[in-house]
PDB file of C-alpha atoms in Angstrom:
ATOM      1  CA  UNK A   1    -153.595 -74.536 -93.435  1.00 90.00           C
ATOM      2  CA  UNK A   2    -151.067 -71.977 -94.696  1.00 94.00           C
ATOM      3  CA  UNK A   3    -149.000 -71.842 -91.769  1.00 93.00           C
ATOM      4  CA  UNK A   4    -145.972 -69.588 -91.202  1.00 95.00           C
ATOM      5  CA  UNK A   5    -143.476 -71.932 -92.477  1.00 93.00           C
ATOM      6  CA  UNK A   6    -145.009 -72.147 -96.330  1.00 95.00           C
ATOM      7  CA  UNK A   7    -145.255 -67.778 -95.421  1.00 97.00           C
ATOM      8  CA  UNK A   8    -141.562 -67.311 -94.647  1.00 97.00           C
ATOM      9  CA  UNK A   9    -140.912 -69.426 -97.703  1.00 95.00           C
ATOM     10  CA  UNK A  10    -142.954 -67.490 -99.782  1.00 96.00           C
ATOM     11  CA  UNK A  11    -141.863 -64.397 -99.321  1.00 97.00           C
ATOM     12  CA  UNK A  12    -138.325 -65.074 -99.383  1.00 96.00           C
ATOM     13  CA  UNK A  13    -139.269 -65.727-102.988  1.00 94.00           C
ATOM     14  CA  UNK A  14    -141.323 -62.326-103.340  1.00 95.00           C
ATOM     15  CA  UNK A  15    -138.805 -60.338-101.998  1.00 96.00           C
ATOM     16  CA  UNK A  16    -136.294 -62.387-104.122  1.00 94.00           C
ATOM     17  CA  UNK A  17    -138.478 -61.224-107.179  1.00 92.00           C
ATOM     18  CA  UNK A  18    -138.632 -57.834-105.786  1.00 93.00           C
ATOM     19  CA  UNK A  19    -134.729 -56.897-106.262  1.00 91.00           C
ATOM     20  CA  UNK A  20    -135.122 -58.898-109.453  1.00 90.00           C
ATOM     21  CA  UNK A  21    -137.460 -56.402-110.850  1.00 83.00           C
ATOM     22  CA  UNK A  22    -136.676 -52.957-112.335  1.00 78.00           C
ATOM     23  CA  UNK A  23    -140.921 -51.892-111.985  1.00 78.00           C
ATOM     24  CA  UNK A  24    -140.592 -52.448-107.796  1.00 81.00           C
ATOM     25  CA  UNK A  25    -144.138 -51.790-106.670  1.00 89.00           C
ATOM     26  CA  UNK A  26    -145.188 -52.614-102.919  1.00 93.00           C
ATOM     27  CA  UNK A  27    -148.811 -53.483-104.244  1.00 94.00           C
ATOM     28  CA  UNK A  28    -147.502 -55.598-106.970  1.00 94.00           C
ATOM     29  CA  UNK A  29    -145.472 -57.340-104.177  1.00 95.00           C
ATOM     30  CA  UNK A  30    -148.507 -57.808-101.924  1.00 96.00           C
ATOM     31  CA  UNK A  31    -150.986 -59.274-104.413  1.00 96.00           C
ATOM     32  CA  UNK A  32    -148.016 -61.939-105.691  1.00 95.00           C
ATOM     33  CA  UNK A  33    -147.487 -63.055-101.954  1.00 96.00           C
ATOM     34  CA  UNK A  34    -151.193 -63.675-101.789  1.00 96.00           C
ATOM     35  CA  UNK A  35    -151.696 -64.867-105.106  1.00 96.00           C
ATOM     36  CA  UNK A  36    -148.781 -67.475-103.853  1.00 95.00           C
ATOM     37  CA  UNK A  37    -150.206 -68.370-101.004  1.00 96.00           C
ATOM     38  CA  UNK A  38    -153.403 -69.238-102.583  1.00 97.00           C
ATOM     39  CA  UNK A  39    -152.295 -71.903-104.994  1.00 96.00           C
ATOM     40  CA  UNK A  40    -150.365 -72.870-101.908  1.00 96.00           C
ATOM     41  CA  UNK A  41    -153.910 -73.827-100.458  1.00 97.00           C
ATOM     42  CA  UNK A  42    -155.528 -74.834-104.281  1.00 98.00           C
ATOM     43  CA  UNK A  43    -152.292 -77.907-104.164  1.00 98.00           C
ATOM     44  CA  UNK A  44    -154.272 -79.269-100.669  1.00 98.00           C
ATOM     45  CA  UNK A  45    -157.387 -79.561-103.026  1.00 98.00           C
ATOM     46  CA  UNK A  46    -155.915 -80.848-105.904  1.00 98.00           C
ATOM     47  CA  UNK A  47    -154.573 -83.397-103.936  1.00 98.00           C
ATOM     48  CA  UNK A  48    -157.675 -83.904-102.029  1.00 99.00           C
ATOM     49  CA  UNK A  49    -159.402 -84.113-105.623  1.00 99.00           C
ATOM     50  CA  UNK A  50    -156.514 -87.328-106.725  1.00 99.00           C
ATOM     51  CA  UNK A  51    -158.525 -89.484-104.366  1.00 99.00           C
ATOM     52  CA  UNK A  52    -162.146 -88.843-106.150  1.00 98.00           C
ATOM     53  CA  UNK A  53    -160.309 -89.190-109.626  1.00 98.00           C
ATOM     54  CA  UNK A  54    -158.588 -92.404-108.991  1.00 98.00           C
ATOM     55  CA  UNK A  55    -161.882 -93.439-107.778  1.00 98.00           C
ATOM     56  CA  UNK A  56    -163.937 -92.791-110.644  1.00 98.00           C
ATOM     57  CA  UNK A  57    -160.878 -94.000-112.713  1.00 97.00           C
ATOM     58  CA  UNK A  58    -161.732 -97.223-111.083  1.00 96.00           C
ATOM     59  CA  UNK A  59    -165.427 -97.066-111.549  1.00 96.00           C
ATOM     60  CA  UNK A  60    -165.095 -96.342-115.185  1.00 94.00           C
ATOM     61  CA  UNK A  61    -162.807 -99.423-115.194  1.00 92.00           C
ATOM     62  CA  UNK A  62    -165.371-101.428-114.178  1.00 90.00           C
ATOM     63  CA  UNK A  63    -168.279-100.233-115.968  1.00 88.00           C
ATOM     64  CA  UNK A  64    -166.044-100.971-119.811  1.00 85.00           C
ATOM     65  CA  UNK A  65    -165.466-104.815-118.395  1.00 83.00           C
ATOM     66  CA  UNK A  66    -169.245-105.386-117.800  1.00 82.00           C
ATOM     67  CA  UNK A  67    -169.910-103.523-121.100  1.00 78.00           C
ATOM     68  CA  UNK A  68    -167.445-105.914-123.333  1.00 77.00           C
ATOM     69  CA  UNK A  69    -168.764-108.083-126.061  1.00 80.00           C
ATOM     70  CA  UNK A  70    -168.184-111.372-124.158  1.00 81.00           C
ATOM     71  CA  UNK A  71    -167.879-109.813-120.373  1.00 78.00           C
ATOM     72  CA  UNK A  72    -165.974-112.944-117.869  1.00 79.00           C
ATOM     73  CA  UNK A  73    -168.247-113.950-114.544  1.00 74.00           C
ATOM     74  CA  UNK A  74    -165.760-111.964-113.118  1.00 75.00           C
ATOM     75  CA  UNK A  75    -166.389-108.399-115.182  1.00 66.00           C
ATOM     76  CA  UNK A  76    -169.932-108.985-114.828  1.00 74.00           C
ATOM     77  CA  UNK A  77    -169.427-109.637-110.356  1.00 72.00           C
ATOM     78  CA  UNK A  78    -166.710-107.053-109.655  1.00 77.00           C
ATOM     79  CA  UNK A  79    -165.246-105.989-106.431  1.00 81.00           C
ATOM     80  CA  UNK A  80    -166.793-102.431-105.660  1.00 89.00           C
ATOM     81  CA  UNK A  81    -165.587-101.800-102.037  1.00 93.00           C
ATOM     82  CA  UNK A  82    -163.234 -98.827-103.553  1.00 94.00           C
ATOM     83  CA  UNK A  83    -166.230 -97.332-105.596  1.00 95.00           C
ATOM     84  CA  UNK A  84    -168.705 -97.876-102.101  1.00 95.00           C
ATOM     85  CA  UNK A  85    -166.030 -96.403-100.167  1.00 97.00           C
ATOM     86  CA  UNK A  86    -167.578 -94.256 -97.261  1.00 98.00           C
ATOM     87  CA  UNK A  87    -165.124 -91.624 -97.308  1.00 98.00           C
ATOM     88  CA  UNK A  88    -164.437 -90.941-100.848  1.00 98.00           C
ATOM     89  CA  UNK A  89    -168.268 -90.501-100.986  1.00 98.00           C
ATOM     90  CA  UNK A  90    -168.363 -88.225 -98.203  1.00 98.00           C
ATOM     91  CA  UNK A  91    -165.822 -86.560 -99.579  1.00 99.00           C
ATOM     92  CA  UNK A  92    -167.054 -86.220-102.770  1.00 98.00           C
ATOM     93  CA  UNK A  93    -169.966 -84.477-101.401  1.00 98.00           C
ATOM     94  CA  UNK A  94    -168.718 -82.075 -99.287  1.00 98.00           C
ATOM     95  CA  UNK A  95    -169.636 -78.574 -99.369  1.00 98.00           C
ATOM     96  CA  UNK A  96    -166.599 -76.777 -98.788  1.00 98.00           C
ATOM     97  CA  UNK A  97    -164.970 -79.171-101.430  1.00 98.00           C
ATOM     98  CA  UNK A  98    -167.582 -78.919-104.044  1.00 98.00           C
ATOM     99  CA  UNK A  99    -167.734 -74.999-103.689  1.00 98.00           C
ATOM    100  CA  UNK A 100    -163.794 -74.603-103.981  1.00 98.00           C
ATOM    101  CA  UNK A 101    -163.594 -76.785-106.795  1.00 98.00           C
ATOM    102  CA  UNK A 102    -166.401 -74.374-108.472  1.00 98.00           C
ATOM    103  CA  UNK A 103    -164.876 -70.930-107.528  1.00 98.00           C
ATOM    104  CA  UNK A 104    -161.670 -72.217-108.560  1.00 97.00           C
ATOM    105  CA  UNK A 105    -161.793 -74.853-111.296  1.00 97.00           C
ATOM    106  CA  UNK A 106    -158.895 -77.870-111.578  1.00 97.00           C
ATOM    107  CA  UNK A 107    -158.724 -81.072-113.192  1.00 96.00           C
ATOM    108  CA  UNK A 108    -156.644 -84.282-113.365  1.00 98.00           C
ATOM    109  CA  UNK A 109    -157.714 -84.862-116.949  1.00 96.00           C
ATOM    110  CA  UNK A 110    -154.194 -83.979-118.553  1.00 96.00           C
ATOM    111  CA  UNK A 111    -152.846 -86.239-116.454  1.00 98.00           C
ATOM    112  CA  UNK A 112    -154.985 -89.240-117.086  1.00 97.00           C
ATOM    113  CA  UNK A 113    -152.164 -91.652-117.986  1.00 97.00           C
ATOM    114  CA  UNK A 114    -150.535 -90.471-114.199  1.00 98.00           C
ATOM    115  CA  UNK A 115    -154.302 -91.377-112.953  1.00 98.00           C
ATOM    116  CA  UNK A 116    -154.403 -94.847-114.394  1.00 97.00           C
ATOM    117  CA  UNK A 117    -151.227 -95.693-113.855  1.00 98.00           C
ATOM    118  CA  UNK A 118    -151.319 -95.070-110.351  1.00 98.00           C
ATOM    119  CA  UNK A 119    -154.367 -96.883-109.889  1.00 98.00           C
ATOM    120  CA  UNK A 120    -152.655 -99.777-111.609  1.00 97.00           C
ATOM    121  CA  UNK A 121    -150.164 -99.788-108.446  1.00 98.00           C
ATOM    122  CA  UNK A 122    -152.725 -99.262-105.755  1.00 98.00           C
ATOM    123  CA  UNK A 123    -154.809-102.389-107.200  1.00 96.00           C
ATOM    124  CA  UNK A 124    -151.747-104.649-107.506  1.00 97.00           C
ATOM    125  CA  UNK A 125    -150.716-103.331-103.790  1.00 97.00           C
ATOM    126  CA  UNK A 126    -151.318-105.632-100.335  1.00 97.00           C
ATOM    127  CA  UNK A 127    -152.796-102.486 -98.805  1.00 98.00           C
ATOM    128  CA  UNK A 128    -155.525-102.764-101.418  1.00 97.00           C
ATOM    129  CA  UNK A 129    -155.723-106.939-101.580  1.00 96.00           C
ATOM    130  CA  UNK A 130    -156.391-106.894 -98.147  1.00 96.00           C
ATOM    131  CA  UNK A 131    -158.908-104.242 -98.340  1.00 96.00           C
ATOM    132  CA  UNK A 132    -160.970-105.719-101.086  1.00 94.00           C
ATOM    133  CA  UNK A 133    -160.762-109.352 -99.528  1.00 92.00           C
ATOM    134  CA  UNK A 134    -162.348-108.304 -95.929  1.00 91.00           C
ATOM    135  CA  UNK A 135    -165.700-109.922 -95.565  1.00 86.00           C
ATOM    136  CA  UNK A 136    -167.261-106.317 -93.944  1.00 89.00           C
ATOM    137  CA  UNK A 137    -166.053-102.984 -93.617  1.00 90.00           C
ATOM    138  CA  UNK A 138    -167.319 -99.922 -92.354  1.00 96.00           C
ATOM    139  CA  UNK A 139    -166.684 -95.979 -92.271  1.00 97.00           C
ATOM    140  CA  UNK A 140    -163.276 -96.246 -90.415  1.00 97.00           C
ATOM    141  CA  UNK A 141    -161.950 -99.068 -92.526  1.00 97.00           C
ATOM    142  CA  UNK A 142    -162.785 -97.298 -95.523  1.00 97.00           C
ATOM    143  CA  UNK A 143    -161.113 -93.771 -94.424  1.00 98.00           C
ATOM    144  CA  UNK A 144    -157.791 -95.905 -93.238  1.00 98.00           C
ATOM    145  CA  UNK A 145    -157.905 -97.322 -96.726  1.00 98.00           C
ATOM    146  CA  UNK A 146    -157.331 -93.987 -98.400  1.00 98.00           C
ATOM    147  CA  UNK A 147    -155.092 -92.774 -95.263  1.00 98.00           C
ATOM    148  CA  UNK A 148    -152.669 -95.411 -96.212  1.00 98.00           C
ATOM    149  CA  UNK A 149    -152.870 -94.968 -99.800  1.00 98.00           C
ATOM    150  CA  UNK A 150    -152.042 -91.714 -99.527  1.00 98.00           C
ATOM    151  CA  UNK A 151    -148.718 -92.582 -97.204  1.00 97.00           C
ATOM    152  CA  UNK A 152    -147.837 -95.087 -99.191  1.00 98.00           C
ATOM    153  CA  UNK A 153    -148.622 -94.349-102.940  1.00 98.00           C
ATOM    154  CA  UNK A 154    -148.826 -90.394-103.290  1.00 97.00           C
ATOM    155  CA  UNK A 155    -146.427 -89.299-100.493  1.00 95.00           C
ATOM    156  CA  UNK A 156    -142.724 -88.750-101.819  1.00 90.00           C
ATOM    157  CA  UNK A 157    -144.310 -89.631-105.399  1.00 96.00           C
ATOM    158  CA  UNK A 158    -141.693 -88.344-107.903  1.00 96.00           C
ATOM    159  CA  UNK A 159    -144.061 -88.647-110.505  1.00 97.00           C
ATOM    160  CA  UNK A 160    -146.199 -86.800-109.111  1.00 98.00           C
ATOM    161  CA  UNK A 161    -144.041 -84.244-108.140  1.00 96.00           C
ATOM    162  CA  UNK A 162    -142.573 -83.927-112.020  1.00 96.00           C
ATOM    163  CA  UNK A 163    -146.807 -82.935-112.295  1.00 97.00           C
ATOM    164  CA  UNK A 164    -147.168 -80.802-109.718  1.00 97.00           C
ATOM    165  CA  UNK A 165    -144.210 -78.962-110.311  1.00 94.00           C
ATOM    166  CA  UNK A 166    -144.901 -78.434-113.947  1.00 94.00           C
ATOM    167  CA  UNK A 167    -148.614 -77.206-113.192  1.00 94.00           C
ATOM    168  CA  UNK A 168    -147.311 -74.332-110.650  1.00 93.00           C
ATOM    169  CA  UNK A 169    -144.231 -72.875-110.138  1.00 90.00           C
ATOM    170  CA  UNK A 170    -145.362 -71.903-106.518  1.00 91.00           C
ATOM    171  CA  UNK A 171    -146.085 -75.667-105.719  1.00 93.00           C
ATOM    172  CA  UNK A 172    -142.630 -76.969-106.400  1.00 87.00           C
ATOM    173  CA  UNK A 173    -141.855 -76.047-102.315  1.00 87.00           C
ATOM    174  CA  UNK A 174    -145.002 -76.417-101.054  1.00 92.00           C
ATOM    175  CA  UNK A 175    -145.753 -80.153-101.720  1.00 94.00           C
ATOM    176  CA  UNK A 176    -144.199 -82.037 -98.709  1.00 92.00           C
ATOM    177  CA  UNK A 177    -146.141 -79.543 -96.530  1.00 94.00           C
ATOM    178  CA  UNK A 178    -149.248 -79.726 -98.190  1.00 96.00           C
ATOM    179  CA  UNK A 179    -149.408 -83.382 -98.585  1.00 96.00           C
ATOM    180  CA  UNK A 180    -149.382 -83.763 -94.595  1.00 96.00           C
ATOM    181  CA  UNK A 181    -152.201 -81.088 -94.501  1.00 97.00           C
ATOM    182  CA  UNK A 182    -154.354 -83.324 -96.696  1.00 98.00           C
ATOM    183  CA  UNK A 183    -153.030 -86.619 -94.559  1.00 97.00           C
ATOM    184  CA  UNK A 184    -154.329 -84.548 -91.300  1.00 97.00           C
ATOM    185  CA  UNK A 185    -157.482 -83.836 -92.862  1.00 98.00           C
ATOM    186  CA  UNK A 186    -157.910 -87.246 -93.741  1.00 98.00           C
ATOM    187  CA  UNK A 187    -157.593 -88.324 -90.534  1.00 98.00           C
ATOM    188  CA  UNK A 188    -160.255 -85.606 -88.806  1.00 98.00           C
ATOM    189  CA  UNK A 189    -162.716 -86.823 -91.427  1.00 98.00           C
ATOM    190  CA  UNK A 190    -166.085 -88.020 -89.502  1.00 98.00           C
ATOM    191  CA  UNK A 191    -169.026 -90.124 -90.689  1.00 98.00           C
ATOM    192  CA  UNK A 192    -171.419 -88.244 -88.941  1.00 97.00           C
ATOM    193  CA  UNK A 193    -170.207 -84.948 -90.010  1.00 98.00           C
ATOM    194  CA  UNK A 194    -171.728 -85.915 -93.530  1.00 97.00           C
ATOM    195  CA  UNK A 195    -171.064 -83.134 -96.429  1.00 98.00           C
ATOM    196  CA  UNK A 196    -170.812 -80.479 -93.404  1.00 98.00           C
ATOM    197  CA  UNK A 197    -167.365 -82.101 -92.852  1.00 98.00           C
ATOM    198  CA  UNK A 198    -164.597 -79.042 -92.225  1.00 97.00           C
ATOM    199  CA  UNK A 199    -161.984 -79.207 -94.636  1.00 98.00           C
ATOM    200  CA  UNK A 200    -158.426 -76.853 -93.257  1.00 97.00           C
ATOM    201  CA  UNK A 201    -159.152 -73.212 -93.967  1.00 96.00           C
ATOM    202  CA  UNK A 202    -156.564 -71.235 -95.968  1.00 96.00           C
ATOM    203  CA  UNK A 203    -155.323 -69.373 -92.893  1.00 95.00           C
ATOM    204  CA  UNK A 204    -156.447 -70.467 -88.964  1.00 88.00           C
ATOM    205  CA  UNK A 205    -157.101 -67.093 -88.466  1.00 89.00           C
ATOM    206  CA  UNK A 206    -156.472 -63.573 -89.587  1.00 91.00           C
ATOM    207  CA  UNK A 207    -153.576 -63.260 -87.003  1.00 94.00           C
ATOM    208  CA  UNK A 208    -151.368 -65.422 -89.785  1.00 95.00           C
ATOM    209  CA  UNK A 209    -152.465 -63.362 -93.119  1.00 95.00           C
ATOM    210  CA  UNK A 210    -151.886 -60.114 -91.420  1.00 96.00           C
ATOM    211  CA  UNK A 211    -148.309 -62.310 -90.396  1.00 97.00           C
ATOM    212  CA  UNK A 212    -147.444 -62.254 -94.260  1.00 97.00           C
ATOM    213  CA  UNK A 213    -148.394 -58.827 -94.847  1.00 97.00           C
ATOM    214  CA  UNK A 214    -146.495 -56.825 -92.002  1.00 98.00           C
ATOM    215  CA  UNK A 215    -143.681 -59.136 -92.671  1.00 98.00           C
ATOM    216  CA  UNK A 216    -143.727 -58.563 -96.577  1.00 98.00           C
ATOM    217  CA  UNK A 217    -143.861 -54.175 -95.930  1.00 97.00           C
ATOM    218  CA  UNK A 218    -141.470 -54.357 -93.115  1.00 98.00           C
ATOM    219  CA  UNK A 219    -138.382 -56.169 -95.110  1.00 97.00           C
ATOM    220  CA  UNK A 220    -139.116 -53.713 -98.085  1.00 96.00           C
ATOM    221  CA  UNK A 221    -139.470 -50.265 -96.371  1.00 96.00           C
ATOM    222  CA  UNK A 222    -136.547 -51.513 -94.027  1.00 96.00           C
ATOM    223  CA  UNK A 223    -134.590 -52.104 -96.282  1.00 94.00           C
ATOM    224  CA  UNK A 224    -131.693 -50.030 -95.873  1.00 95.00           C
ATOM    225  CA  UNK A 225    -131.385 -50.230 -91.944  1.00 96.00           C
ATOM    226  CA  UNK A 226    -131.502 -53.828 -92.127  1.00 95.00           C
ATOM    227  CA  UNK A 227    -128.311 -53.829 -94.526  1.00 93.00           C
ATOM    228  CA  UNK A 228    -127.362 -51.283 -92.811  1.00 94.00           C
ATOM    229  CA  UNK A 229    -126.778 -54.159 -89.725  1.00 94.00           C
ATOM    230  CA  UNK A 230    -125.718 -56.734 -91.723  1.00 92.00           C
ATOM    231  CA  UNK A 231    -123.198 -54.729 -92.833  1.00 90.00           C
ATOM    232  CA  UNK A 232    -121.794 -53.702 -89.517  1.00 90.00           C
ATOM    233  CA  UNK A 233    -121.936 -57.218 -88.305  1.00 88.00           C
ATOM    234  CA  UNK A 234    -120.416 -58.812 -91.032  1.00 83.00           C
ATOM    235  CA  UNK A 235    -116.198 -57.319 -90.432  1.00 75.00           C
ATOM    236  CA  UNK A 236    -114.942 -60.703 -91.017  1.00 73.00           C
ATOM    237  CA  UNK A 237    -116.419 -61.556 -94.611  1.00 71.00           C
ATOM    238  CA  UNK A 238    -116.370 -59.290 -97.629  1.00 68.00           C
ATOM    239  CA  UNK A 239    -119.532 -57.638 -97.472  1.00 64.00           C
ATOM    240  CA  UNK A 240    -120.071 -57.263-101.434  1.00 66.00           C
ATOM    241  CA  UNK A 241    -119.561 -61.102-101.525  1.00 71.00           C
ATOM    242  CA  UNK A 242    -122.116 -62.099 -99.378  1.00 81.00           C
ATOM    243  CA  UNK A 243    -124.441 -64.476-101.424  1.00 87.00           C
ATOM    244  CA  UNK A 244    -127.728 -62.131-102.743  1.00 90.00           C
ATOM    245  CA  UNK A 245    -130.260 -64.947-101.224  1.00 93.00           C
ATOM    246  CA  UNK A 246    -127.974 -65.110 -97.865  1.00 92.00           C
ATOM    247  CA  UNK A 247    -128.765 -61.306 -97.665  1.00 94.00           C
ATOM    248  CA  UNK A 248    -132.630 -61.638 -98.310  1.00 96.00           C
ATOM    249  CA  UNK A 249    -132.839 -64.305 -95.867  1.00 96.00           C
ATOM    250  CA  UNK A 250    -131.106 -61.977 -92.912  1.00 96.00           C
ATOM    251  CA  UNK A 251    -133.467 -58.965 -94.272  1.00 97.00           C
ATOM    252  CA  UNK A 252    -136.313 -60.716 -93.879  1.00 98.00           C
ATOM    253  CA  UNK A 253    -135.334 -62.657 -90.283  1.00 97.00           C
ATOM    254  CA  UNK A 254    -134.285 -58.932 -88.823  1.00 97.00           C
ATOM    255  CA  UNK A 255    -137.567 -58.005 -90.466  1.00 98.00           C
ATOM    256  CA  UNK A 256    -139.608 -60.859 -88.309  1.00 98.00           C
ATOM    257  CA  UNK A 257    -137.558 -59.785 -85.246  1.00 96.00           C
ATOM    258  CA  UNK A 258    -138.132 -56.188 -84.729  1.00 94.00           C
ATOM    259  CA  UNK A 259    -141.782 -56.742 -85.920  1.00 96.00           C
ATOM    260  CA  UNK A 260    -143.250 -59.573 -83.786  1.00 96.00           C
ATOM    261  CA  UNK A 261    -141.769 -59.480 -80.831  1.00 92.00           C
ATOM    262  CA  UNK A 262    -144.277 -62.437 -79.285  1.00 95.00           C
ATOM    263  CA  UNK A 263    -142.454 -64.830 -81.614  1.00 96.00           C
ATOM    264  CA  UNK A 264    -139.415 -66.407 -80.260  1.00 96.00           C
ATOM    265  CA  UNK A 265    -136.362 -64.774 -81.351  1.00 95.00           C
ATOM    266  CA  UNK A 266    -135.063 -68.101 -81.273  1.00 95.00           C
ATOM    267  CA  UNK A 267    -137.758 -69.771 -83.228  1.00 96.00           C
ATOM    268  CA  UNK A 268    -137.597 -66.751 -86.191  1.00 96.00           C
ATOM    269  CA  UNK A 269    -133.401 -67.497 -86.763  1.00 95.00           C
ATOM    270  CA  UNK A 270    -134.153 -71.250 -86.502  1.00 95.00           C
ATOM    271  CA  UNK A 271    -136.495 -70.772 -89.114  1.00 96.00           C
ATOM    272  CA  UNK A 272    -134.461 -68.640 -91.176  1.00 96.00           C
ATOM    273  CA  UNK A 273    -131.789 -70.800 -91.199  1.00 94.00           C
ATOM    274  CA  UNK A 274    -133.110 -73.867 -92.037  1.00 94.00           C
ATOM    275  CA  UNK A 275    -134.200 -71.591 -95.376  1.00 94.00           C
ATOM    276  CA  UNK A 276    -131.090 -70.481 -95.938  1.00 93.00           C
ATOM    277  CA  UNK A 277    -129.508 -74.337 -95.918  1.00 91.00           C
ATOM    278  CA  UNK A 278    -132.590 -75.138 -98.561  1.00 90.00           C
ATOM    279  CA  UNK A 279    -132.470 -72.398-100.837  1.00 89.00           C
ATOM    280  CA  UNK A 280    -129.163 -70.386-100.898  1.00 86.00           C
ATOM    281  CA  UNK A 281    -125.116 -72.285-100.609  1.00 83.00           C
ATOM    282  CA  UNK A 282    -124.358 -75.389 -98.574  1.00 82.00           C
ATOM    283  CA  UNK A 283    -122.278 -73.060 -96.445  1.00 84.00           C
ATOM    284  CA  UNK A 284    -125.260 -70.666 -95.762  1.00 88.00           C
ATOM    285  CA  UNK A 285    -127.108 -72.107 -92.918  1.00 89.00           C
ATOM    286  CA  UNK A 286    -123.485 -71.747 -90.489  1.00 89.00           C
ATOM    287  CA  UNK A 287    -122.909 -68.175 -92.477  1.00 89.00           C
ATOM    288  CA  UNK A 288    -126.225 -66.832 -91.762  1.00 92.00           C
ATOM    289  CA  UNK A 289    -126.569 -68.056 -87.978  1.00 92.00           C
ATOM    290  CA  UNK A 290    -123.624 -66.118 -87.038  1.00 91.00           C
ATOM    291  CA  UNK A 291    -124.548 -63.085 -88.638  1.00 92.00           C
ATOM    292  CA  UNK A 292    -127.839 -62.897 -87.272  1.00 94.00           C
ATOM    293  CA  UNK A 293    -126.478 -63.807 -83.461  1.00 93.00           C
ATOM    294  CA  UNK A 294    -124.241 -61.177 -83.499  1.00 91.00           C
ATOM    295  CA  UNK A 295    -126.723 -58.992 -84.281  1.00 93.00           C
ATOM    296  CA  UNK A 296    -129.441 -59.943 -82.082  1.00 93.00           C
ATOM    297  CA  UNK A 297    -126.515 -60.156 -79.300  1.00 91.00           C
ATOM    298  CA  UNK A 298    -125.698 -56.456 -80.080  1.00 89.00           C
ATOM    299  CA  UNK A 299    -129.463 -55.208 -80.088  1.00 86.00           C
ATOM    300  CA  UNK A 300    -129.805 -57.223 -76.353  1.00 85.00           C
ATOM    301  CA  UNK A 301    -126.760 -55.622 -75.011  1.00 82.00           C
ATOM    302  CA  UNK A 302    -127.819 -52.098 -76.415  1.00 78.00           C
ATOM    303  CA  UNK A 303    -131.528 -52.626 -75.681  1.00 70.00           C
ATOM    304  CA  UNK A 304    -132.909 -52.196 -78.829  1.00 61.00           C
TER     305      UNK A 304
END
């Protein structure tokens, strides 16, 4: 799930923190970028874990109206497709989920008022009208319910973001990217996969968390030669001017470049410069592209 684009974004930060930092220690460095990464994959289970809360929101909504003092025909017959749902009880009794949830403990319950309020919208919605008034449903209706729940009520939720972002300073980037990890999971959710359904695994492979950590060591300990070509390549603008981020983005693309040469060199400064318009000046993105051509153009002609 933690793919290289939430890794190149995270260690823009570290390193960022790094020059910050009077006590620099590579080790230091290396457990934040991990620690980072893996809230980075605890956001796909919180957000996995809004689904079961809004549905036991529901269910204790329901269980108060039968339990009133004079309790309507209508209290006492509700509608409990949502609470029935298929997929929110298969995922509610997954494995992977379950033991996640245990190693690493989260909750919704400060943010009950978010909880009910949201389930206030989805109940007033069409999406949910129209799901509660079908006369059957089975296993696929029930996981394209949530699907477009999730699409419509929690994606580009500034609400929720104001939450998210105030629970974890390392989620406040990470939460478009994460919310279409949990929309593809929803998706690749099977009936008869039962509670052995696969939920995305913090990294496909090794390949991508040995990725972060050559990437991290190789922008530190290369420091100085990667300057060094910045430097040399940047005649036209006042070298002491250049923006601090714009430099830590161009350490840390060189970095990617002379490490991994099976990457793209055109996919690494696409990548890098699409960080640099996001996190550093508006004029950054144009700045940083022409730096980091002339380089690469240099190294080619030179064949380094």
């Amino acid at each position: 799930m933690i793919n290289r684009i939430l890794i190149r974004t995270r260690i823009v930060q570290i390193v960022y923190a790094w020059y910050q930092n009077t006590n620099k220690d590579l080790r230091t460095a290396e457990k934040e970028l991990l620690f980072g990464l893996q809230k980075s994959y605890d956001l796909y289970y919180y957000l996995l874990l809004l689904m079961v809360e809004l549905t036991k929101a529901y269910d204790a909504r329901v269980e108060a109206k039968r339990n009133k003092y004079l309790p309507t025909d209508e209290d006492l017959n509700p509608n409990t497709r949502l609470i029935e749902n298929k997929f929110i009880g298969q995922l509610s009794q997954n494995h992977q989920f379950n033991k996640y949830l245990n190693e690493r403990p989260m909750s919704w319950r400060e943010h009950d008022a978010f909880v009910k309020n949201l389930l206030d919208e989805i109940i007033a919605s069409d999406i949910y009208a129209e799901y509660a008034n079908e006369t059957k449903t089975d296993y696929n209706d029930d996981r394209e319910f949530w699907r477009k729940i999730f699409k419509q009520f929690i994606l580009d939720n500034e609400k929720l973001e104001e939450i998210l972002e105030d629970e974890s300073i390392f989620w406040n980037d990470d939460i478009e990217i994460v919310q279409t990890f949990v929309m593809k999971s929803i998706r690749q959710f099977s009936e008869e996969n039962g509670e052995n359904q696969r939920l995305l695994p913090m990294f496909k492979d090794d390949e991508d968390r040995q990725f972060a950590l050559k990437l991290l060591h190789d922008t530190i300990l290369n420091e100085q030669k990667y300057r060094q070509l910045i430097e040399t390549h940047s005649e036209k603008w006042d070298f002491d001017r250049i923006a601090f981020m714009d430099m830590i983005i161009m350490q840390i693309a060189l970095a990617e470049i002379h490490t991994f040469e099976t990457i793209p060199t055109s996919v690494s400064l696409n990548e890098y410069i699409e960080i640099a318009k996001s996190y550093s000046t508006p004029k950054s993105g144009t700045f940083v592209n022409g730096i980091l051509d002339a380089i690469v153009a240099d190294l080619r002609k030179n064949n380094i």
